Coordinates of C-alpha atoms in Angstrom, one line a residue:
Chain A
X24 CA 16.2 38.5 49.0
X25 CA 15.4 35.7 46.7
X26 CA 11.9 35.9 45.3
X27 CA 12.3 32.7 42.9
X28 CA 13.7 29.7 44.9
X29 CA 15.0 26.3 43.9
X30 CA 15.9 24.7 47.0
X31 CA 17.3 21.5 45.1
X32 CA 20.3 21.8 43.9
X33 CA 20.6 18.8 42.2
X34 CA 18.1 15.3 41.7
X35 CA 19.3 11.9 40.3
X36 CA 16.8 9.8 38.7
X37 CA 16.7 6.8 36.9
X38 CA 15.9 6.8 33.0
X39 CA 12.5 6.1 32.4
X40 CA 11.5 7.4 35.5
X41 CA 10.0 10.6 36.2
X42 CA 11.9 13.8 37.5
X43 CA 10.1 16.7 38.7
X44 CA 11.5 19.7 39.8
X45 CA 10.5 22.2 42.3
X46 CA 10.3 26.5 42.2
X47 CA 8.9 28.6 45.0
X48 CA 8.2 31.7 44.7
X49 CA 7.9 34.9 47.4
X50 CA 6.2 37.9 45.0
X51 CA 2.5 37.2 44.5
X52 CA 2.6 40.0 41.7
X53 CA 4.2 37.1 39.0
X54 CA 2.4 36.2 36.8
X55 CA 4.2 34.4 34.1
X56 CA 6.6 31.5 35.1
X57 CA 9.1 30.0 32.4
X58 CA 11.3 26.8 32.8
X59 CA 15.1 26.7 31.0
X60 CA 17.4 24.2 30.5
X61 CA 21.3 24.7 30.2
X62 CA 23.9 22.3 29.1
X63 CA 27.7 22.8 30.1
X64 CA 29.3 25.6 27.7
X65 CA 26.1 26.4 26.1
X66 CA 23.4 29.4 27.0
X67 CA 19.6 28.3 28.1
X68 CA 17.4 26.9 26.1
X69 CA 13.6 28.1 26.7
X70 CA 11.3 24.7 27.7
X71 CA 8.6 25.3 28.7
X72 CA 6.3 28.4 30.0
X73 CA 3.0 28.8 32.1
X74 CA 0.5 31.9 32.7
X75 CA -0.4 32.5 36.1
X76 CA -4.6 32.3 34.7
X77 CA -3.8 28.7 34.0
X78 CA -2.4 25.3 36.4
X79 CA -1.0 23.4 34.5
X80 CA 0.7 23.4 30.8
X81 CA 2.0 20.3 29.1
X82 CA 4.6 20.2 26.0
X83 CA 5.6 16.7 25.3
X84 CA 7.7 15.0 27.8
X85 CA 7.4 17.9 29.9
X86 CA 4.4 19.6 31.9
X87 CA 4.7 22.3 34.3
X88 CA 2.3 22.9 36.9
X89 CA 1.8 25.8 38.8
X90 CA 0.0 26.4 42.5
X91 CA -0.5 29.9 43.0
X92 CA -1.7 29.4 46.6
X93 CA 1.4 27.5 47.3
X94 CA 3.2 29.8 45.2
X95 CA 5.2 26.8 43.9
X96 CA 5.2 25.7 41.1
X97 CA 6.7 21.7 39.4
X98 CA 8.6 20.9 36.2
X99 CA 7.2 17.1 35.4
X100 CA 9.6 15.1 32.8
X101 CA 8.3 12.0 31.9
X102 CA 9.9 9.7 31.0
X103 CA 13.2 10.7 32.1
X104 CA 15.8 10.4 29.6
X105 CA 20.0 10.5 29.9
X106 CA 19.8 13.6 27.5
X107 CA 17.9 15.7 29.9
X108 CA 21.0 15.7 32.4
X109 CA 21.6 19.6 32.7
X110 CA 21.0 22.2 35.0
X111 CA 16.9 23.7 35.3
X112 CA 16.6 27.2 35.7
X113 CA 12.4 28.2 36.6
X114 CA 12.3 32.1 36.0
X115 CA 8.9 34.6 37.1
X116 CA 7.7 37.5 35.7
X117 CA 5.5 40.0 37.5
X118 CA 5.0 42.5 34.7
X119 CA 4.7 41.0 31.0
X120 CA 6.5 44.0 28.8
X121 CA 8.3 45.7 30.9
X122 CA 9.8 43.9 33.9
X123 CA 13.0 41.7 34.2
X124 CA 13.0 38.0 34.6
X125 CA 13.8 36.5 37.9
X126 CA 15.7 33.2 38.1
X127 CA 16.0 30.6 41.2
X128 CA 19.6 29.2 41.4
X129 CA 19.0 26.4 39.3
X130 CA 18.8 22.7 39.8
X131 CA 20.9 19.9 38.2
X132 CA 19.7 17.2 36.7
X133 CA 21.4 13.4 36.6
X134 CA 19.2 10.8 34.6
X135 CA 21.0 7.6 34.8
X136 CA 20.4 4.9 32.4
Chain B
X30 CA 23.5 26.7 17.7
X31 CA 20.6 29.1 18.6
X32 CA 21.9 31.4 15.8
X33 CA 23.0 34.3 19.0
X34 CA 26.8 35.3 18.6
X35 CA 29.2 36.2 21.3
X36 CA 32.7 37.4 21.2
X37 CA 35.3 36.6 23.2
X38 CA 34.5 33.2 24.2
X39 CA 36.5 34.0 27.7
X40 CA 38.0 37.1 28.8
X41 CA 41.1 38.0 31.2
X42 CA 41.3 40.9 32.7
X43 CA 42.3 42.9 35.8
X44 CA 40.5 44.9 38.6
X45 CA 40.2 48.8 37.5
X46 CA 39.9 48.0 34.0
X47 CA 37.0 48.0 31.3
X48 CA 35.9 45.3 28.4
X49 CA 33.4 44.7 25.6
X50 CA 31.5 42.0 25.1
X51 CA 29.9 41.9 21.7
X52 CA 26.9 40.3 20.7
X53 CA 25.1 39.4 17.3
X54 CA 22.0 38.6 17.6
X55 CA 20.0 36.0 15.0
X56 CA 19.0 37.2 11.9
X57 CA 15.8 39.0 12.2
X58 CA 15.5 39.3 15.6
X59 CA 15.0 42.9 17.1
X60 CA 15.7 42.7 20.7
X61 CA 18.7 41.7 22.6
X62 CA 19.0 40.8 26.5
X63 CA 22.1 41.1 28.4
X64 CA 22.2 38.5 31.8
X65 CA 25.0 38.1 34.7
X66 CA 25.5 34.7 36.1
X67 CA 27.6 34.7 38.4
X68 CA 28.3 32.1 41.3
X69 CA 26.8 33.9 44.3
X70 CA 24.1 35.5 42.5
X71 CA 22.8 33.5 39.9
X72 CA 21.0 34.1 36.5
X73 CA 20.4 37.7 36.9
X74 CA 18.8 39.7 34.0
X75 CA 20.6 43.2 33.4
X76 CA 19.2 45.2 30.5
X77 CA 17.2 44.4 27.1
X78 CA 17.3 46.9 24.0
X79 CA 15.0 46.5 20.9
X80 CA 15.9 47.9 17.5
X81 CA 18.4 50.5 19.0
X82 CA 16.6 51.7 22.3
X83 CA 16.7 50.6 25.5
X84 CA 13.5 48.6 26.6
X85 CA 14.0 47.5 30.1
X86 CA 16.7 47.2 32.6
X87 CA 17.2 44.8 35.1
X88 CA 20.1 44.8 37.8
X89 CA 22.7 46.3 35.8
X90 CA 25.4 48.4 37.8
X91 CA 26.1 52.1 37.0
X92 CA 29.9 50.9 35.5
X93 CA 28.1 48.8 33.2
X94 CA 26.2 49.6 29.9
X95 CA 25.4 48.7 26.8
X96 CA 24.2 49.6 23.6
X97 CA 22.1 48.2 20.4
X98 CA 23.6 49.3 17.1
X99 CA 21.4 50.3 13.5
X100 CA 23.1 46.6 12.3
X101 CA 21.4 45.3 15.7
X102 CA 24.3 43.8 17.1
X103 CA 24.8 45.0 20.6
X104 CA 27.7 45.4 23.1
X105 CA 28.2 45.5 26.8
X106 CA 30.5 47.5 28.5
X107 CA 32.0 47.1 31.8
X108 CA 34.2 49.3 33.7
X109 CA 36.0 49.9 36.5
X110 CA 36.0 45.9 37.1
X111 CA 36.1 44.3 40.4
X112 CA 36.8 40.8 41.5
X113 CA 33.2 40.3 41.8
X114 CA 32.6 41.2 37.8
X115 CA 34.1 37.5 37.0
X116 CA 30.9 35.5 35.9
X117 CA 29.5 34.2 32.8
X118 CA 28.0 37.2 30.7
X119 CA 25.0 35.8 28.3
X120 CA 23.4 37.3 25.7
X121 CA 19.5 36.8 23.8
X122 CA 17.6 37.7 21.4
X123 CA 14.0 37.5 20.3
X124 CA 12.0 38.8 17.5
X125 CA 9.8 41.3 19.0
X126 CA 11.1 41.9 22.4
X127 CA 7.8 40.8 24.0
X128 CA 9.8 40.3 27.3
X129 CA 8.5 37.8 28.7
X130 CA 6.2 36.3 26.6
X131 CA 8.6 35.5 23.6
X132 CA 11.2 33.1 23.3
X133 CA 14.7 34.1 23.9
X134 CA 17.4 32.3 22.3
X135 CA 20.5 32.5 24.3
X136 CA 24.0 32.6 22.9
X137 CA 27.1 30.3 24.4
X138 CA 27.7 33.0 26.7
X139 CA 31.4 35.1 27.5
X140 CA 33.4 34.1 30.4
X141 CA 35.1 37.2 32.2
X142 CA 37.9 36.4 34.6
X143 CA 38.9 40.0 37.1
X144 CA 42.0 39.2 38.4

């Protein structure tokens, strides 16, 4: 049963352009939602994070938004750049403190330049 | 270089038999997180410890477990090992262990290979 979803597995954009990636989400008890990003041979790297009281949270290049009536929630990169190519894990939380993060499967990213 | 250590790098080893995979985590940090991915499941989270005791566990089996050492660095221990052990074994740490709310920094990750 997979309560986090990424049902892209990859996305090619051009560089300049923006990507945005997509997480759904079954559980309605999350209530903290994180982004990573992972490069070949390396572990993830934490990006960006948003708490289910807010919609949207913006870092830079990067804002997540978050729909809790969709359950869905978007990873916005903008502008795109060739060094963002690697694979986007989003990751909920139902229980801040105690409970385990939950991952979707993950979606590649290609910017071409 | 996050500043998270794990040894070995990749790991060969056959069905029925147990491994540990050692992890350091960065200076000052108190917590450590142990995660499977693997290629049919995914990132899966499988236990946390902070400053010696366990803190939360995720989807760890009952042949696997770890432990957090006084010098913080922690190991995890897998036994018994089937075909469906082989995945990428990550470790994290944060500061605090305020799971989720605090950064983890993720090491380079050990690659175990059950032949």
């Amino acid at each position: 049963d997979q309560q986090v979803k990424q049902n892209s597995p990859s996305l090619s954009v051009q560089e300049g352009r923006i990507s945005i990636l997509n997480c759904d989400y079954t559980n309605s008890m999350f209530d903290y939602f994180l982004w990573y990003k992972k490069y070949p041979a390396e572990g993830p790297t934490f990006l960006i994070s948003i708490s289910s009281i807010k919609d949207k949270n913006e870092d830079g290049r990067f804002t997540v938004f978050l729909n809790k009536s969709a359950k869905h929630l978007s990873l916005h990169i903008v502008p795109s750049q060739p060094g963002d190519s690697a694979v986007y894990f989003c990751a909920a939380s139902e229980d801040t403190g105690r409970r385990a993060l939950t991952f979707g499967s993950g979606t590649r990213l290609q910017v071409q330049p | 270089d996050s500043g998270v250590t794990q040894t070995p790098k990749h790991l060969i080893t056959a069905t029925g038999q147990r491994v540990t995979l050692r992890c350091s985590p960065r200076s000052g940090d108190l917590s450590v997180y142990w995660y499977q991915q693997s290629l049919d499941q995914g990132l899966q989270f499988l236990i946390q410890y902070y400053n010696g005791e366990e803190r939360a566990k995720g989807n760890i089996l009952e042949r696997f477990s770890a432990q957090q050492f006084p010098d913080l660095h922690s190991e995890l221990n897998l036994s018994s090992l089937e075909l469906g052990d082989s995945a990428l074994y990550f470790c994290a740490s944060s500061v605090e262990g305020f799971f989720p709310l605090e950064t983890q920094y993720f090491g380079p990750g050990t690659r175990l290979l059950v032949l």
